[in-house]
């Protein structure tokens, strides 16, 4: 029979000498494994006489417990040392710059739209919206486009296939149909973001997407417009002129803008005009407020009596003016982009170059961008 004290001393030395957790595990197998020296001793208990077992049992079990405790303690110490060693080799350099984060930017069209909305909101206009898919009535008929009139073709309209009621809807060719929605009360149950049937006086601006079959340097099949509508008593061309001249001066952020009203024709306004701004086109770039060229920027006019009638308003009681302009085109002009198609090409380098910080929220009181 092995001397228990000698075995304990030898095992304790083995445990204490283990330099790492792997060697310690080997020691554990030698001592407490299936055929470990203490496990084998425990097995001898079965063959002993009861008296012997009474004496040896507690001694051998005590030995097993102490060995297990020593192994656990050594294991904890080795693990702590190993972790310390690992951490000592790791350097965190807090002076290193953080890895670059991908940052998005506000699209120039949205920035321009926000600027325009901010200016008109400051003048007391509220916002109205309508759907991209419009009825022929709202897009054309109510706006005084005669049926089958070639003017409908003038807009290079995208027509949708006939629906079950035989109705052919359109992708709206302009934001003007929202004028109709704002004035006209229908019994349709519409989502509440869609404007409907306001009582005059009305002062709204309508930003939105518009669609025409057209694509070149200054036209894209989808583009954005902002429409304006003012309906009140005794509204005249002077109100229209002041409103738009004030808007243009604030938008271009220069008092030097010179504008010109040029007679034009729109079916939904009478009289109608286009506004040009004086610019310089020499050197392939357009500069506002200089030179002796003119650039058309928006359409406007006094709301046609037929449009008021089509929307249930009495033209003898109510008058109004309206205007509409291309948002992307105004953005191009203000921020010097040469090609409208780039606006919708989703080229990340372009977006990074021309995009705006989300913190550059336009505020007419403190500057627009
Ligand atoms: N809807 C016109 C277009 O897309 C723009 C326009 C002109 C809107 C005159 C108006 C307006 O409200 O009065 O070309």
Short mmCIF file of N, CA and C in Angstrom, two decimals, residues 43-194:
data_model
loop_
_atom_site.label_atom_id
_atom_site.label_comp_id
_atom_site.label_asym_id
_atom_site.label_seq_id
_atom_site.Cartn_x
_atom_site.Cartn_y
_atom_site.Cartn_z
N UNK A 43 -10.45 2.75 -5.80
CA UNK A 43 -10.99 1.46 -6.22
C UNK A 43 -10.59 0.34 -5.25
N UNK A 44 -9.45 0.49 -4.55
CA UNK A 44 -9.00 -0.57 -3.63
C UNK A 44 -9.93 -0.70 -2.43
N UNK A 45 -10.70 0.35 -2.17
CA UNK A 45 -11.61 0.32 -1.01
C UNK A 45 -12.57 -0.86 -1.07
N UNK A 46 -13.02 -1.20 -2.29
CA UNK A 46 -14.00 -2.27 -2.47
C UNK A 46 -13.51 -3.63 -1.96
N UNK A 47 -12.20 -3.83 -2.10
CA UNK A 47 -11.66 -5.15 -1.73
C UNK A 47 -11.28 -5.23 -0.25
N UNK A 48 -11.42 -4.14 0.48
CA UNK A 48 -10.97 -4.11 1.89
C UNK A 48 -12.02 -4.69 2.83
N UNK A 49 -11.54 -5.10 3.97
CA UNK A 49 -12.47 -5.54 5.02
C UNK A 49 -13.15 -4.30 5.57
N UNK A 50 -14.33 -4.43 6.16
CA UNK A 50 -15.03 -3.26 6.68
C UNK A 50 -14.17 -2.44 7.64
N UNK A 51 -13.40 -3.06 8.46
CA UNK A 51 -12.58 -2.30 9.43
C UNK A 51 -11.54 -1.45 8.70
N UNK A 52 -10.89 -2.15 7.73
CA UNK A 52 -9.86 -1.43 6.96
C UNK A 52 -10.49 -0.24 6.23
N UNK A 53 -11.66 -0.54 5.64
CA UNK A 53 -12.33 0.50 4.85
C UNK A 53 -12.70 1.71 5.73
N UNK A 54 -13.13 1.40 6.95
CA UNK A 54 -13.52 2.48 7.87
C UNK A 54 -12.34 3.41 8.13
N UNK A 55 -11.17 2.83 8.12
CA UNK A 55 -9.98 3.63 8.42
C UNK A 55 -9.45 4.32 7.14
N UNK A 56 -9.37 3.49 6.06
CA UNK A 56 -8.77 4.00 4.82
C UNK A 56 -9.72 4.90 4.02
N UNK A 57 -11.01 4.58 4.12
CA UNK A 57 -12.01 5.33 3.32
C UNK A 57 -11.87 6.84 3.51
N UNK A 58 -12.03 7.36 4.73
CA UNK A 58 -11.93 8.81 4.94
C UNK A 58 -10.56 9.35 4.52
N UNK A 59 -9.51 8.57 4.71
CA UNK A 59 -8.17 9.07 4.37
C UNK A 59 -8.03 9.26 2.86
N UNK A 60 -8.49 8.21 2.12
CA UNK A 60 -8.34 8.30 0.65
C UNK A 60 -9.28 9.35 0.07
N UNK A 61 -10.52 9.39 0.57
CA UNK A 61 -11.47 10.41 0.08
C UNK A 61 -10.98 11.82 0.40
N UNK A 62 -10.41 11.96 1.59
CA UNK A 62 -9.84 13.26 1.97
C UNK A 62 -8.74 13.66 1.00
N UNK A 63 -7.91 12.67 0.67
CA UNK A 63 -6.83 12.93 -0.28
C UNK A 63 -7.39 13.40 -1.63
N UNK A 64 -8.44 12.70 -2.10
CA UNK A 64 -9.04 13.06 -3.40
C UNK A 64 -9.57 14.50 -3.37
N UNK A 65 -10.24 14.82 -2.27
CA UNK A 65 -10.78 16.18 -2.18
C UNK A 65 -9.70 17.25 -2.18
N UNK A 66 -8.62 16.96 -1.40
CA UNK A 66 -7.55 17.98 -1.33
C UNK A 66 -6.88 18.14 -2.71
N UNK A 67 -6.71 17.00 -3.39
CA UNK A 67 -6.10 17.07 -4.72
C UNK A 67 -6.97 17.91 -5.66
N UNK A 68 -8.29 17.63 -5.62
CA UNK A 68 -9.21 18.38 -6.49
C UNK A 68 -9.15 19.87 -6.16
N UNK A 69 -9.09 20.20 -4.88
CA UNK A 69 -9.01 21.62 -4.48
C UNK A 69 -7.73 22.27 -4.99
N UNK A 70 -6.61 21.53 -4.84
CA UNK A 70 -5.33 22.10 -5.27
C UNK A 70 -5.32 22.33 -6.78
N UNK A 71 -5.90 21.33 -7.50
CA UNK A 71 -5.94 21.47 -8.97
C UNK A 71 -6.78 22.70 -9.34
N UNK A 72 -7.94 22.87 -8.70
CA UNK A 72 -8.82 24.00 -9.01
C UNK A 72 -8.11 25.31 -8.71
N UNK A 73 -7.43 25.38 -7.58
CA UNK A 73 -6.75 26.62 -7.20
C UNK A 73 -5.64 26.94 -8.20
N UNK A 74 -4.86 25.89 -8.55
CA UNK A 74 -3.77 26.11 -9.50
C UNK A 74 -4.32 26.55 -10.86
N UNK A 75 -5.44 25.93 -11.22
CA UNK A 75 -6.05 26.25 -12.51
C UNK A 75 -6.46 27.74 -12.55
N UNK A 76 -7.10 28.19 -11.48
CA UNK A 76 -7.53 29.59 -11.43
C UNK A 76 -6.32 30.51 -11.52
N UNK A 77 -5.24 30.16 -10.81
CA UNK A 77 -4.05 31.01 -10.81
C UNK A 77 -3.42 31.05 -12.21
N UNK A 78 -3.33 29.83 -12.85
CA UNK A 78 -2.72 29.79 -14.18
C UNK A 78 -3.57 30.57 -15.20
N UNK A 79 -4.88 30.41 -15.10
CA UNK A 79 -5.76 31.13 -16.05
C UNK A 79 -5.61 32.64 -15.90
N UNK A 80 -5.56 33.11 -14.66
CA UNK A 80 -5.40 34.55 -14.43
C UNK A 80 -4.07 35.01 -15.02
N UNK A 81 -3.01 34.21 -14.81
CA UNK A 81 -1.69 34.60 -15.32
C UNK A 81 -1.70 34.61 -16.84
N UNK A 82 -2.37 33.59 -17.42
CA UNK A 82 -2.42 33.53 -18.87
C UNK A 82 -3.16 34.74 -19.46
N UNK A 83 -4.26 35.14 -18.79
CA UNK A 83 -5.01 36.30 -19.27
C UNK A 83 -4.16 37.57 -19.15
N UNK A 84 -3.45 37.68 -18.02
CA UNK A 84 -2.59 38.85 -17.83
C UNK A 84 -1.55 38.92 -18.94
N UNK A 85 -0.97 37.76 -19.25
CA UNK A 85 0.08 37.73 -20.28
C UNK A 85 -0.50 38.14 -21.63
N UNK A 86 -1.70 37.64 -21.90
CA UNK A 86 -2.34 37.96 -23.18
C UNK A 86 -2.60 39.47 -23.28
N UNK A 87 -3.14 40.02 -22.18
CA UNK A 87 -3.47 41.45 -22.20
C UNK A 87 -2.23 42.32 -22.28
N UNK A 88 -1.14 41.81 -21.66
CA UNK A 88 0.09 42.61 -21.69
C UNK A 88 0.61 42.76 -23.12
N UNK A 89 0.25 41.81 -23.98
CA UNK A 89 0.71 41.88 -25.36
C UNK A 89 -0.19 42.73 -26.26
N UNK A 90 -1.36 43.14 -25.73
CA UNK A 90 -2.31 43.89 -26.57
C UNK A 90 -2.16 45.38 -26.28
N UNK A 91 -1.98 46.18 -27.35
CA UNK A 91 -1.87 47.63 -27.13
C UNK A 91 -3.06 48.32 -27.74
N UNK A 92 -3.72 49.13 -26.96
CA UNK A 92 -4.80 49.94 -27.52
C UNK A 92 -4.25 51.34 -27.66
N UNK A 93 -4.14 51.78 -28.93
CA UNK A 93 -3.62 53.12 -29.16
C UNK A 93 -4.79 54.09 -29.28
N UNK A 94 -5.03 54.79 -28.17
CA UNK A 94 -6.20 55.68 -28.17
C UNK A 94 -5.98 56.93 -29.02
N UNK A 95 -4.77 57.12 -29.49
CA UNK A 95 -4.53 58.31 -30.32
C UNK A 95 -4.83 58.04 -31.79
N UNK A 96 -5.06 56.76 -32.14
CA UNK A 96 -5.35 56.45 -33.55
C UNK A 96 -6.70 57.04 -33.94
N UNK A 97 -6.81 57.56 -35.16
CA UNK A 97 -8.13 58.05 -35.60
C UNK A 97 -9.10 56.87 -35.73
N UNK A 98 -10.39 57.14 -35.46
CA UNK A 98 -11.40 56.09 -35.57
C UNK A 98 -11.51 55.66 -37.03
N UNK A 99 -11.89 54.40 -37.28
CA UNK A 99 -12.05 53.98 -38.68
C UNK A 99 -13.10 54.85 -39.37
N UNK A 100 -12.91 55.12 -40.65
CA UNK A 100 -13.85 56.04 -41.31
C UNK A 100 -15.27 55.47 -41.33
N UNK A 101 -16.25 56.33 -41.10
CA UNK A 101 -17.64 55.90 -41.18
C UNK A 101 -18.21 56.34 -42.51
N UNK A 102 -19.05 55.50 -43.10
CA UNK A 102 -19.69 55.92 -44.36
C UNK A 102 -20.78 56.91 -44.01
N UNK A 103 -20.68 58.08 -44.61
CA UNK A 103 -21.64 59.12 -44.28
C UNK A 103 -22.52 59.43 -45.48
N UNK A 104 -23.79 59.48 -45.29
CA UNK A 104 -24.69 59.83 -46.38
C UNK A 104 -24.78 61.34 -46.51
N UNK A 105 -25.43 61.82 -47.56
CA UNK A 105 -25.61 63.26 -47.69
C UNK A 105 -27.00 63.53 -48.23
N UNK A 106 -27.44 64.76 -48.03
CA UNK A 106 -28.76 65.13 -48.53
C UNK A 106 -28.66 65.43 -50.02
N UNK A 107 -29.51 64.81 -50.79
CA UNK A 107 -29.49 64.98 -52.25
C UNK A 107 -29.80 66.45 -52.60
N UNK A 108 -29.06 66.99 -53.59
CA UNK A 108 -29.29 68.40 -53.95
C UNK A 108 -30.75 68.72 -54.27
N UNK A 109 -31.48 67.77 -54.86
CA UNK A 109 -32.90 68.05 -55.13
C UNK A 109 -33.66 68.26 -53.83
N UNK A 110 -33.38 67.40 -52.84
CA UNK A 110 -34.11 67.52 -51.57
C UNK A 110 -33.69 68.79 -50.83
N UNK A 111 -32.40 69.12 -50.94
CA UNK A 111 -31.93 70.36 -50.30
C UNK A 111 -32.63 71.56 -50.94
N UNK A 112 -32.68 71.56 -52.28
CA UNK A 112 -33.31 72.67 -52.99
C UNK A 112 -34.80 72.76 -52.63
N UNK A 113 -35.44 71.59 -52.57
CA UNK A 113 -36.86 71.56 -52.22
C UNK A 113 -37.08 72.12 -50.82
N UNK A 114 -36.22 71.70 -49.88
CA UNK A 114 -36.34 72.19 -48.50
C UNK A 114 -36.14 73.71 -48.45
N UNK A 115 -35.20 74.20 -49.25
CA UNK A 115 -34.96 75.64 -49.27
C UNK A 115 -36.19 76.38 -49.77
N UNK A 116 -36.78 75.84 -50.87
CA UNK A 116 -37.95 76.50 -51.45
C UNK A 116 -39.12 76.47 -50.47
N UNK A 117 -39.31 75.31 -49.84
CA UNK A 117 -40.40 75.17 -48.89
C UNK A 117 -40.20 76.13 -47.72
N UNK A 118 -38.95 76.25 -47.26
CA UNK A 118 -38.68 77.12 -46.11
C UNK A 118 -39.04 78.57 -46.46
N UNK A 119 -38.70 78.99 -47.68
CA UNK A 119 -38.99 80.38 -48.07
C UNK A 119 -40.51 80.61 -48.15
N UNK A 120 -41.21 79.67 -48.79
CA UNK A 120 -42.67 79.86 -48.93
C UNK A 120 -43.38 79.70 -47.58
N UNK A 121 -42.87 78.80 -46.74
CA UNK A 121 -43.49 78.64 -45.42
C UNK A 121 -43.36 79.95 -44.65
N UNK A 122 -42.21 80.61 -44.83
CA UNK A 122 -41.97 81.89 -44.17
C UNK A 122 -42.96 82.95 -44.65
N UNK A 123 -43.44 82.79 -45.87
CA UNK A 123 -44.42 83.75 -46.41
C UNK A 123 -45.85 83.33 -46.09
N UNK A 124 -46.02 82.27 -45.33
CA UNK A 124 -47.36 81.88 -44.89
C UNK A 124 -48.03 80.80 -45.74
N UNK A 125 -47.26 80.14 -46.60
CA UNK A 125 -47.85 79.05 -47.39
C UNK A 125 -47.82 77.76 -46.57
N UNK A 126 -48.83 76.93 -46.78
CA UNK A 126 -48.76 75.61 -46.15
C UNK A 126 -48.56 74.56 -47.24
N UNK A 127 -48.27 73.33 -46.81
CA UNK A 127 -47.86 72.29 -47.73
C UNK A 127 -49.06 71.43 -48.12
N UNK A 128 -49.14 71.06 -49.41
CA UNK A 128 -50.18 70.11 -49.83
C UNK A 128 -49.52 69.08 -50.74
N UNK A 129 -50.06 67.87 -50.71
CA UNK A 129 -49.48 66.82 -51.55
C UNK A 129 -50.56 66.03 -52.27
N UNK A 130 -50.16 65.43 -53.39
CA UNK A 130 -51.08 64.57 -54.13
C UNK A 130 -50.32 63.36 -54.64
N UNK A 131 -51.03 62.38 -55.21
CA UNK A 131 -50.37 61.14 -55.65
C UNK A 131 -49.66 61.29 -56.99
N UNK A 132 -48.67 60.42 -57.23
CA UNK A 132 -47.95 60.42 -58.52
C UNK A 132 -48.85 59.95 -59.66
N UNK A 133 -49.76 59.00 -59.34
CA UNK A 133 -50.68 58.50 -60.37
C UNK A 133 -51.96 59.32 -60.27
N UNK A 134 -52.30 59.99 -61.37
CA UNK A 134 -53.42 60.93 -61.34
C UNK A 134 -54.52 60.51 -62.32
N UNK A 135 -55.68 61.04 -62.08
CA UNK A 135 -56.75 60.86 -63.06
C UNK A 135 -56.51 61.83 -64.21
N UNK A 136 -57.00 61.48 -65.37
CA UNK A 136 -56.92 62.36 -66.53
C UNK A 136 -57.66 63.68 -66.20
N UNK A 137 -58.74 63.56 -65.42
CA UNK A 137 -59.53 64.75 -65.06
C UNK A 137 -58.67 65.75 -64.29
N UNK A 138 -57.99 65.28 -63.21
CA UNK A 138 -57.19 66.22 -62.40
C UNK A 138 -55.97 66.75 -63.14
N UNK A 139 -55.34 65.86 -63.94
CA UNK A 139 -54.10 66.27 -64.61
C UNK A 139 -54.38 67.19 -65.79
N UNK A 140 -55.53 66.99 -66.47
CA UNK A 140 -55.81 67.76 -67.68
C UNK A 140 -57.17 68.47 -67.66
N UNK A 141 -58.24 67.68 -67.58
CA UNK A 141 -59.57 68.24 -67.85
C UNK A 141 -59.93 69.40 -66.92
N UNK A 142 -59.77 69.17 -65.60
CA UNK A 142 -60.13 70.23 -64.66
C UNK A 142 -59.24 71.45 -64.82
N UNK A 143 -58.05 71.23 -65.38
CA UNK A 143 -57.12 72.35 -65.58
C UNK A 143 -57.35 73.03 -66.93
N UNK A 144 -58.52 72.75 -67.51
CA UNK A 144 -58.94 73.47 -68.71
C UNK A 144 -58.21 73.06 -69.99
N UNK A 145 -57.63 71.83 -69.96
CA UNK A 145 -57.12 71.27 -71.22
C UNK A 145 -58.34 70.70 -71.93
N UNK A 146 -58.70 71.20 -73.13
CA UNK A 146 -59.89 70.65 -73.79
C UNK A 146 -59.69 69.17 -74.10
N UNK A 147 -60.79 68.36 -74.12
CA UNK A 147 -60.64 66.93 -74.41
C UNK A 147 -60.03 66.75 -75.79
N UNK A 148 -59.22 65.71 -75.93
CA UNK A 148 -58.57 65.38 -77.21
C UNK A 148 -57.71 66.53 -77.75
N UNK A 149 -57.46 67.50 -76.93
CA UNK A 149 -56.65 68.64 -77.39
C UNK A 149 -55.18 68.25 -77.46
N UNK A 150 -54.46 68.72 -78.50
CA UNK A 150 -53.04 68.34 -78.60
C UNK A 150 -52.22 68.78 -77.40
N UNK A 151 -52.73 69.72 -76.62
CA UNK A 151 -51.99 70.16 -75.43
C UNK A 151 -51.69 68.99 -74.51
N UNK A 152 -52.58 67.99 -74.53
CA UNK A 152 -52.34 66.81 -73.69
C UNK A 152 -51.09 66.07 -74.14
N UNK A 153 -50.85 66.14 -75.44
CA UNK A 153 -49.67 65.47 -75.99
C UNK A 153 -48.41 66.29 -75.71
N UNK A 154 -48.60 67.59 -75.55
CA UNK A 154 -47.47 68.49 -75.34
C UNK A 154 -46.64 68.06 -74.13
N UNK A 155 -47.29 67.40 -73.21
CA UNK A 155 -46.57 66.98 -72.00
C UNK A 155 -45.89 65.62 -72.12
N UNK A 156 -45.95 64.99 -73.28
CA UNK A 156 -45.34 63.66 -73.44
C UNK A 156 -45.71 62.73 -72.30
N UNK A 157 -47.01 62.55 -72.18
CA UNK A 157 -47.56 61.86 -71.01
C UNK A 157 -47.30 60.35 -71.00
N UNK A 158 -47.00 59.83 -69.82
CA UNK A 158 -47.00 58.37 -69.61
C UNK A 158 -48.43 57.97 -69.23
N UNK A 159 -49.10 57.22 -70.09
CA UNK A 159 -50.45 56.75 -69.75
C UNK A 159 -50.38 55.36 -69.15
N UNK A 160 -51.21 55.09 -68.16
CA UNK A 160 -51.28 53.74 -67.61
C UNK A 160 -52.29 52.94 -68.42
N UNK A 161 -52.21 51.59 -68.37
CA UNK A 161 -53.22 50.80 -69.09
C UNK A 161 -54.60 51.08 -68.51
N UNK A 162 -55.61 50.92 -69.33
CA UNK A 162 -56.99 51.14 -68.86
C UNK A 162 -57.30 50.26 -67.66
N UNK A 163 -57.97 50.82 -66.66
CA UNK A 163 -58.33 49.98 -65.51
C UNK A 163 -59.70 49.34 -65.74
N UNK A 164 -60.23 48.63 -64.74
CA UNK A 164 -61.48 47.87 -64.89
C UNK A 164 -62.66 48.77 -65.28
N UNK A 165 -62.60 50.07 -64.86
CA UNK A 165 -63.70 50.99 -65.20
C UNK A 165 -63.48 51.66 -66.56
N UNK A 166 -62.48 51.18 -67.31
CA UNK A 166 -62.21 51.78 -68.62
C UNK A 166 -61.51 53.13 -68.49
N UNK A 167 -60.97 53.44 -67.29
CA UNK A 167 -60.34 54.74 -67.08
C UNK A 167 -58.83 54.61 -67.30
N UNK A 168 -58.27 55.59 -68.01
CA UNK A 168 -56.84 55.55 -68.26
C UNK A 168 -56.17 56.62 -67.40
N UNK A 169 -55.50 56.17 -66.32
CA UNK A 169 -54.82 57.12 -65.44
C UNK A 169 -53.49 57.50 -66.05
N UNK A 170 -52.86 58.54 -65.50
CA UNK A 170 -51.57 59.00 -66.02
C UNK A 170 -50.58 59.15 -64.87
N UNK A 171 -49.28 59.08 -65.21
CA UNK A 171 -48.29 59.54 -64.23
C UNK A 171 -48.33 61.06 -64.36
N UNK A 172 -48.59 61.74 -63.27
CA UNK A 172 -48.85 63.18 -63.41
C UNK A 172 -47.70 63.88 -64.13
N UNK A 173 -48.05 64.74 -65.07
CA UNK A 173 -47.04 65.42 -65.89
C UNK A 173 -46.59 66.72 -65.24
N UNK A 174 -47.33 67.14 -64.21
CA UNK A 174 -46.97 68.35 -63.47
C UNK A 174 -47.62 68.27 -62.08
N UNK A 175 -47.26 69.18 -61.20
CA UNK A 175 -47.88 69.16 -59.87
C UNK A 175 -49.20 69.95 -59.86
N UNK A 176 -49.54 70.57 -61.01
CA UNK A 176 -50.77 71.37 -61.07
C UNK A 176 -52.05 70.61 -60.68
N UNK A 177 -52.17 69.27 -60.94
CA UNK A 177 -53.40 68.60 -60.52
C UNK A 177 -53.67 68.70 -59.02
N UNK A 178 -52.63 68.96 -58.24
CA UNK A 178 -52.88 69.09 -56.79
C UNK A 178 -53.63 70.39 -56.49
N UNK A 179 -53.51 71.39 -57.40
CA UNK A 179 -54.37 72.59 -57.28
C UNK A 179 -55.83 72.15 -57.23
N UNK A 180 -56.15 71.24 -58.17
CA UNK A 180 -57.54 70.78 -58.28
C UNK A 180 -57.94 70.06 -56.99
N UNK A 181 -57.05 69.20 -56.50
CA UNK A 181 -57.37 68.45 -55.27
C UNK A 181 -57.55 69.38 -54.09
N UNK A 182 -56.72 70.44 -54.04
CA UNK A 182 -56.81 71.36 -52.90
C UNK A 182 -58.16 72.09 -52.91
N UNK A 183 -58.64 72.47 -54.11
CA UNK A 183 -59.88 73.25 -54.18
C UNK A 183 -61.12 72.38 -54.19
N UNK A 184 -61.00 71.20 -54.83
CA UNK A 184 -62.17 70.39 -55.11
C UNK A 184 -62.51 69.47 -53.94
N UNK A 185 -63.78 69.47 -53.56
CA UNK A 185 -64.20 68.52 -52.52
C UNK A 185 -64.82 67.31 -53.22
N UNK A 186 -64.31 66.12 -52.95
CA UNK A 186 -64.91 64.92 -53.54
C UNK A 186 -65.43 64.04 -52.41
N UNK A 187 -66.20 63.04 -52.80
CA UNK A 187 -66.69 62.13 -51.76
C UNK A 187 -65.78 60.92 -51.57
N UNK A 188 -64.66 60.95 -52.35
CA UNK A 188 -63.71 59.84 -52.26
C UNK A 188 -63.11 59.75 -50.87
N UNK A 189 -62.92 58.51 -50.40
CA UNK A 189 -62.22 58.33 -49.12
C UNK A 189 -60.73 58.24 -49.45
N UNK A 190 -60.00 59.27 -49.09
CA UNK A 190 -58.59 59.33 -49.46
C UNK A 190 -57.71 59.25 -48.23
N UNK A 191 -56.48 58.71 -48.41
CA UNK A 191 -55.53 58.76 -47.29
C UNK A 191 -55.32 60.22 -46.87
N UNK A 192 -55.09 60.47 -45.58
CA UNK A 192 -55.14 61.87 -45.17
C UNK A 192 -53.93 62.72 -45.57
N UNK A 193 -52.91 62.11 -46.19
CA UNK A 193 -51.81 62.96 -46.67
C UNK A 193 -52.18 63.62 -48.01
N UNK A 194 -53.23 63.13 -48.65
CA UNK A 194 -53.64 63.71 -49.93
C UNK A 194 -54.57 64.91 -49.68
#
